[in-house]
Amino acid sequence: MDVPARALLGFAIWTVLVLMVGVGIQRWSLILTGKAQLSSFPADEPHGPDFYRRAMRAHANCVENLPIFGAVVFATYAVGLQSAIVDSLAVTALGARVLQTLTHVSSGSNMAVGIRFGFFAIQIVCFVWMAVCAALQAAS
């Protein structure tokens, strides 16, 4: 398995871990102690402590960006692209995703929002750069 595929797998595993740790522990502890029912967590209304709500949003953001990263990694495979630049971009995108999530969950302050956006911007740059590399490879 090459580096972009490993980074994609890491992104998917990270997304599941955020769900299990950030959301699952809170929900299941309430359900298993009888403090809540399975149906006590409607998606259209806020509930739970700030950490929990930030973890839910962080997980949703991972889910929103995972298919984009997957499509870009797939495109590199489809054109047979293997390069150190693409490897570095894939690892950087994963690292920025993890740091964005950790920043998102740890604080909702204005400074944290700015830092979080910076990590998101890094991911977008990596996705676009990888896609451009794939398109150039396909054109040659």
Coordinates of C-alpha atoms in Angstrom, one line a residue:
M1 CA 0.0 0.0 0.0
D2 CA 1.5 3.3 -1.0
V3 CA 1.6 6.5 1.1
P4 CA -1.6 8.2 -0.2
A5 CA -3.6 5.0 0.4
R6 CA -2.2 4.8 3.9
A7 CA -3.1 8.4 4.5
L8 CA -6.6 7.8 3.2
L9 CA -7.0 4.8 5.5
G10 CA -5.7 6.9 8.4
F11 CA -8.2 9.5 7.6
A12 CA -11.0 6.9 7.7
I13 CA -9.8 5.4 10.9
W14 CA -9.5 8.9 12.5
T15 CA -13.1 9.6 11.5
V16 CA -14.3 6.5 13.2
L17 CA -12.2 7.2 16.3
V18 CA -13.7 10.7 16.6
L19 CA -17.1 9.1 16.4
M20 CA -16.4 6.4 19.0
V21 CA -14.5 8.6 21.5
G22 CA -16.1 12.0 21.0
V23 CA -19.7 11.0 20.5
G24 CA -20.1 7.3 21.3
I25 CA -18.7 7.3 24.9
Q26 CA -21.0 10.2 25.9
R27 CA -24.1 8.7 24.3
W28 CA -23.5 5.1 25.4
S29 CA -22.7 6.0 29.0
L30 CA -26.0 7.8 29.2
I31 CA -27.9 5.0 27.5
L32 CA -26.3 2.2 29.5
T33 CA -26.8 4.0 32.9
G34 CA -30.5 4.5 32.0
K35 CA -30.2 8.3 31.9
A36 CA -31.2 8.4 28.2
Q37 CA -33.0 6.4 25.7
L38 CA -31.6 5.4 22.2
S39 CA -34.0 8.0 20.7
S40 CA -32.8 10.8 23.1
F41 CA -30.3 12.3 20.6
P42 CA -32.2 14.1 17.8
A43 CA -29.9 15.6 15.2
D44 CA -31.9 18.8 14.8
E45 CA -31.6 20.0 18.4
P46 CA -28.5 20.7 20.5
H47 CA -27.9 18.5 23.5
G48 CA -25.0 17.4 25.7
P49 CA -22.0 19.4 27.0
D50 CA -20.0 21.7 24.8
F51 CA -17.2 19.1 24.3
Y52 CA -19.8 16.6 23.0
R53 CA -21.4 19.1 20.6
R54 CA -18.0 20.1 19.3
A55 CA -17.0 16.4 18.8
M56 CA -20.3 15.9 16.8
R57 CA -19.4 18.8 14.5
A58 CA -15.8 17.7 14.2
H59 CA -17.0 14.2 13.2
A60 CA -19.4 15.6 10.7
N61 CA -16.6 17.7 9.2
C62 CA -14.4 14.6 8.9
V63 CA -17.2 12.8 7.2
E64 CA -17.7 15.7 4.8
N65 CA -14.0 15.8 3.8
L66 CA -13.2 12.1 3.6
P67 CA -14.9 11.5 0.2
I68 CA -13.0 14.4 -1.3
F69 CA -9.7 13.0 -0.1
G70 CA -10.8 9.6 -1.3
A71 CA -11.6 10.9 -4.7
V72 CA -8.2 12.7 -5.0
V73 CA -6.3 9.6 -3.9
F74 CA -8.3 7.5 -6.3
A75 CA -7.5 9.9 -9.1
T76 CA -3.7 9.5 -8.4
Y77 CA -4.2 5.7 -8.6
A78 CA -6.2 5.9 -11.8
V79 CA -3.4 7.8 -13.6
G80 CA -0.6 5.8 -12.0
L81 CA 0.9 8.7 -10.2
Q82 CA 3.6 8.0 -7.7
S83 CA 5.7 10.9 -6.5
A84 CA 7.3 12.1 -3.3
I85 CA 5.3 15.4 -3.6
V86 CA 2.0 13.6 -3.6
D87 CA 3.2 11.4 -0.7
S88 CA 4.1 14.5 1.3
L89 CA 0.8 16.2 0.4
A90 CA -1.2 13.1 1.5
V91 CA 0.6 12.9 4.9
T92 CA 0.3 16.7 5.4
A93 CA -3.5 16.5 4.7
L94 CA -3.9 13.7 7.2
G95 CA -1.8 15.6 9.8
A96 CA -3.8 18.8 9.3
R97 CA -7.1 16.8 9.6
V98 CA -6.0 15.4 13.0
L99 CA -4.9 18.8 14.2
Q100 CA -8.1 20.5 13.0
T101 CA -10.2 17.9 14.8
L102 CA -8.2 18.2 18.0
T103 CA -8.4 22.0 17.9
H104 CA -12.2 21.8 17.2
V105 CA -12.9 19.5 20.1
S106 CA -10.6 21.2 22.6
S107 CA -12.0 24.7 22.3
G108 CA -14.6 26.9 20.8
S109 CA -12.8 30.1 21.3
N110 CA -12.3 32.6 18.5
M111 CA -8.6 31.9 18.4
A112 CA -9.3 28.2 18.1
V113 CA -11.7 28.8 15.3
G114 CA -9.0 30.7 13.4
I115 CA -6.4 27.9 14.0
R116 CA -9.0 25.3 13.0
F117 CA -9.6 27.2 9.7
G118 CA -5.8 27.3 9.1
F119 CA -5.6 23.5 9.4
F120 CA -8.7 23.2 7.1
A121 CA -7.0 25.5 4.5
I122 CA -3.9 23.3 4.6
Q123 CA -6.0 20.3 3.7
I124 CA -7.8 22.1 0.8
V125 CA -4.4 23.2 -0.6
C126 CA -3.2 19.6 -0.3
F127 CA -6.3 18.2 -2.0
V128 CA -6.1 20.7 -4.9
W129 CA -2.4 20.2 -5.4
M130 CA -2.8 16.5 -5.5
A131 CA -5.7 16.8 -7.9
V132 CA -3.6 19.1 -10.2
C133 CA -0.7 16.6 -10.1
A134 CA -3.1 13.8 -11.1
A135 CA -4.6 15.9 -13.9
L136 CA -1.1 16.8 -15.2
Q137 CA -0.1 13.1 -15.1
A138 CA -3.3 12.2 -17.0
A139 CA -2.5 14.9 -19.6
S140 CA 1.0 13.7 -20.3

